[in-house]
mmCIF file of C-alpha atoms and ligand atoms in Angstrom:
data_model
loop_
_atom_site.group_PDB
_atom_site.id
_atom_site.type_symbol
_atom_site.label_atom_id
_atom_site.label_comp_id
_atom_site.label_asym_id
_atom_site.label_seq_id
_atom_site.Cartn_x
_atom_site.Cartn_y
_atom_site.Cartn_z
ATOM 1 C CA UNK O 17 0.000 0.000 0.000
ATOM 2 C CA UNK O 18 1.232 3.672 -1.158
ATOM 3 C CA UNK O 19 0.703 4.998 2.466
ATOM 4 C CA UNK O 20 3.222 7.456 3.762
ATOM 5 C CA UNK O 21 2.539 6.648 7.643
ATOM 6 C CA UNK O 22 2.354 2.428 6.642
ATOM 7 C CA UNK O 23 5.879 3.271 5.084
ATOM 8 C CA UNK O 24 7.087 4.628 8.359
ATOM 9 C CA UNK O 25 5.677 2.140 10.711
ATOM 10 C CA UNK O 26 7.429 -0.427 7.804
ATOM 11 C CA UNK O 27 10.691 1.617 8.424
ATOM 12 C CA UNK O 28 10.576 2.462 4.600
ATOM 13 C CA UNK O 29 11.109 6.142 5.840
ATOM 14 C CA UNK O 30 12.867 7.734 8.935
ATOM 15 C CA UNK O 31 10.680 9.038 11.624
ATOM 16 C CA UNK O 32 11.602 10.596 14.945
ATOM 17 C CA UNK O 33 10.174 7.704 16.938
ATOM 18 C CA UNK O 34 8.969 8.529 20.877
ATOM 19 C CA UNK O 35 7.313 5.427 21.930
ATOM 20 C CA UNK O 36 6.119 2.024 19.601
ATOM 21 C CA UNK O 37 3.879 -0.922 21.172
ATOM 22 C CA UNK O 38 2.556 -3.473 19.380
ATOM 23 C CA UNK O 39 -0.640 -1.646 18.014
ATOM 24 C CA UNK O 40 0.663 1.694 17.735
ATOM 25 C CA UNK O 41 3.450 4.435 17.256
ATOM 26 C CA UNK O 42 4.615 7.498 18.344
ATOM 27 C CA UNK O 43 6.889 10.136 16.764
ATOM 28 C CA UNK O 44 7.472 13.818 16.236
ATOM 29 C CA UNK O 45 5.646 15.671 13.246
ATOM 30 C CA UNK O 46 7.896 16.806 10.403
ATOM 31 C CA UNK O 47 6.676 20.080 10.163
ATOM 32 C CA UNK O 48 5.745 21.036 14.263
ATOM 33 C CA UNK O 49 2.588 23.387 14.944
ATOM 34 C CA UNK O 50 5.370 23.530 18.537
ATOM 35 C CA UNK O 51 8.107 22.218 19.831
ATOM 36 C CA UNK O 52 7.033 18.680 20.860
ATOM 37 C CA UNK O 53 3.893 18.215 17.966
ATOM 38 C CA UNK O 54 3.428 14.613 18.020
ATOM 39 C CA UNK O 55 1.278 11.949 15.902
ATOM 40 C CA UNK O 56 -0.143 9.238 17.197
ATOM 41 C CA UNK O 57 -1.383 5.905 14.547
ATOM 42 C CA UNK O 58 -2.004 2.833 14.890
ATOM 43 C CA UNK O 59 -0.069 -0.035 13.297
ATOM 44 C CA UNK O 60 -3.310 -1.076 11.213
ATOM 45 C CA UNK O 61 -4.216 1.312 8.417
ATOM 46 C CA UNK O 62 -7.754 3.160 9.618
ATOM 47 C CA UNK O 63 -8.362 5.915 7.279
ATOM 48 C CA UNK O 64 -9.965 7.934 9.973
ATOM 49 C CA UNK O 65 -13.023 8.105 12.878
ATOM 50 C CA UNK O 66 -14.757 6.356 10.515
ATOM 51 C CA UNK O 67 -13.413 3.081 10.375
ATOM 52 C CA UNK O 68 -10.598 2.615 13.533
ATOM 53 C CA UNK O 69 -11.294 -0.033 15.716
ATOM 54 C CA UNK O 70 -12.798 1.434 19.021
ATOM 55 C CA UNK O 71 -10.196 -0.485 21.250
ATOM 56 C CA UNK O 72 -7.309 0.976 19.036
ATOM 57 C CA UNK O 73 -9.193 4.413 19.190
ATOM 58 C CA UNK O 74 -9.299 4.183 23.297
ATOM 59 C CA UNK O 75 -5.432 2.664 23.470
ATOM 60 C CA UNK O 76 -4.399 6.112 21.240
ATOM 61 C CA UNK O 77 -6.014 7.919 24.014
ATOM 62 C CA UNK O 78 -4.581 5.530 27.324
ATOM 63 C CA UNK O 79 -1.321 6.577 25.259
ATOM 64 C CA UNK O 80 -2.314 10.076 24.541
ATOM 65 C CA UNK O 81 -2.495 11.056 28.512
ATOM 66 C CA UNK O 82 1.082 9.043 28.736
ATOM 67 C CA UNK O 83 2.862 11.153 26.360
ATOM 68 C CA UNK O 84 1.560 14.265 27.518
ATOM 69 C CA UNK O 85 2.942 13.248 30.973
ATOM 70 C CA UNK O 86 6.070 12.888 29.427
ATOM 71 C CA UNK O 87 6.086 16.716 27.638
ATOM 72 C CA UNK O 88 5.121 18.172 30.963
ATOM 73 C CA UNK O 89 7.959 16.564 32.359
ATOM 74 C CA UNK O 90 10.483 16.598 29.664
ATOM 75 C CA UNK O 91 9.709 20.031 27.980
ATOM 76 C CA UNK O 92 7.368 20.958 30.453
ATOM 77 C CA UNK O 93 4.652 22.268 28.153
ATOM 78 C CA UNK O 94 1.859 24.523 29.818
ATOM 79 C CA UNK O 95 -0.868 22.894 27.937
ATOM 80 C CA UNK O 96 -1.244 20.366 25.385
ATOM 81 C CA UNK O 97 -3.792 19.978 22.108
ATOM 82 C CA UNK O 98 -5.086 16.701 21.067
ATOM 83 C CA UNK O 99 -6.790 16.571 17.458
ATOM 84 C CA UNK O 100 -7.736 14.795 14.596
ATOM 85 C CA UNK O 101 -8.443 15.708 11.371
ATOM 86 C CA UNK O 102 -11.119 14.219 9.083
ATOM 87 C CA UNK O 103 -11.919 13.609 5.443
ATOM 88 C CA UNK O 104 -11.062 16.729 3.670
ATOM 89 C CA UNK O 105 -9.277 18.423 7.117
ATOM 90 C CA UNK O 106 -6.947 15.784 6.852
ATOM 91 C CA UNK O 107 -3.962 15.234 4.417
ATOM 92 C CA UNK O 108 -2.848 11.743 5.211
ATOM 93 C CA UNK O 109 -5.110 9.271 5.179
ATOM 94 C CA UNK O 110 -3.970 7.294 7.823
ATOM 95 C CA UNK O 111 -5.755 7.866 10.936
ATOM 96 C CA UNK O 112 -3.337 9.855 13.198
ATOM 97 C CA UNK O 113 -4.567 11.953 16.756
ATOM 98 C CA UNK O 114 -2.002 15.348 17.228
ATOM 99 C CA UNK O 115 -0.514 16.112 20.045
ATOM 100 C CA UNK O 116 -0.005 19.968 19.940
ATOM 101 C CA UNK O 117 2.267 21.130 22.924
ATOM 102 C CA UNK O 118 1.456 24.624 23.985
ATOM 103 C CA UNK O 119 3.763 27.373 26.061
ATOM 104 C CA UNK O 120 3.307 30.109 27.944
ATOM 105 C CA UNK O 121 6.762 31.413 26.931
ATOM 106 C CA UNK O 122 7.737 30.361 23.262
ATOM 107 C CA UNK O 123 9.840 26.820 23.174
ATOM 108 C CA UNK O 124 11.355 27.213 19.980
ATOM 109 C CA UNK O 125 13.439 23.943 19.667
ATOM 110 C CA UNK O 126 15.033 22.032 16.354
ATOM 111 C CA UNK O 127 12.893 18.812 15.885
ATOM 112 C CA UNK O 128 16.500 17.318 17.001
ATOM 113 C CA UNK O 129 16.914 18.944 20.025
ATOM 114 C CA UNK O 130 12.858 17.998 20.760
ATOM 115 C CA UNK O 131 14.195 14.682 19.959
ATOM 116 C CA UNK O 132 17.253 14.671 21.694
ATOM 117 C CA UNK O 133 15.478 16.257 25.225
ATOM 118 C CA UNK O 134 12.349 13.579 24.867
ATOM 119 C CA UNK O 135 14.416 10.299 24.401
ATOM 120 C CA UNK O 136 17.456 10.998 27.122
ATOM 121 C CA UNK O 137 16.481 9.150 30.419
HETATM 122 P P1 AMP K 223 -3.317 16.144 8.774
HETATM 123 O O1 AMP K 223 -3.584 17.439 8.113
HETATM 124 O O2 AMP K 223 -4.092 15.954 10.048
HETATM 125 O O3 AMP K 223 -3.466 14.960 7.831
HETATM 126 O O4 AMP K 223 -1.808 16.202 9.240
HETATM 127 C C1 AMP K 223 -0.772 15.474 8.664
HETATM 128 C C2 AMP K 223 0.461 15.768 9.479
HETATM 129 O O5 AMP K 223 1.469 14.845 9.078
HETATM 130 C C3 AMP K 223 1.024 17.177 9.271
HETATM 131 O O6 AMP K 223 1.093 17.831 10.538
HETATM 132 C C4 AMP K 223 2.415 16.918 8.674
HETATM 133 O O7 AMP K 223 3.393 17.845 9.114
HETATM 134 C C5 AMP K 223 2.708 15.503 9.147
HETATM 135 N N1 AMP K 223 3.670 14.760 8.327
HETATM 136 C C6 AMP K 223 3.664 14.640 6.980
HETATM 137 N N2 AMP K 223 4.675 13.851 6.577
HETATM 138 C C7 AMP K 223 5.350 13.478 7.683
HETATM 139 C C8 AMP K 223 6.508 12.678 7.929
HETATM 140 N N3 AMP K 223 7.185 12.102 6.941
HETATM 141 N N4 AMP K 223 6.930 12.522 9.211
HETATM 142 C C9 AMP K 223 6.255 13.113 10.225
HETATM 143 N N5 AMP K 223 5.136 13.867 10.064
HETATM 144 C C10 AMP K 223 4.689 14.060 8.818
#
């Protein structure tokens, strides 16, 4: 299948990865809305809400409040935005949830240095 985010969970293309499980994967946006932007999609291809499995849909979320645990901590964001675009809102077609880190004082960080900050223990 010609699906950009299949490709990336097949390791066909690079990807900044943040956290993988057996159902899903985690990794930092290409082009961030902020420092820490994040996708979330499962390991199945769902197009969208329409057709992802609802236990897939609620282990994106269980994840969802994980990771932004992890951006308080790590880049200690202020707030956080979790979104997901539909039919002609979206541009992949590959379901994917956002994860849209927001500051009260600008975080303007390289997607490496994100990187580098999120995966150090
Ligand atoms: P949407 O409009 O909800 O479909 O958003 C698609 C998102 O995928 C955008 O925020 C893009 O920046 C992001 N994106 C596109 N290609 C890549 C890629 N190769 N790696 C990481 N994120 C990507």
């Amino acid at each position: 299948m010609n699906c950009l985010f299949c490709r990336i969970i097949n390791n066909e293309i690079p990807s900044k990865k943040i956290y993988e499980d057996d159902k899903i994967l985690v990794f930092l946006d290409i082009n961030p809305k902020a420092s820490g932007h994040m996708l979330i999609i499962p390991k199945t291809h769902y197009t969208n809400i329409e057709d992802i499995d609802l236990d897939v849909l609620k282990h994106i979320n269980d994840i969802s409040k994980k990771i932004y645990q992890l951006l308080k901590d790590k880049l200690h964001i202020d707030g956080i935005t979790i979104c997901q675009n539909n039919g002609i809102s979206q541009e992949i077609k590959h379901f994917h949830m956002h994860l849209i880190p927001n500051y009260i004082n600008n975080n303007s960080l390289s997607l490496e240095e994100v990187y580098k900050v999120l995966t150090r223990e």
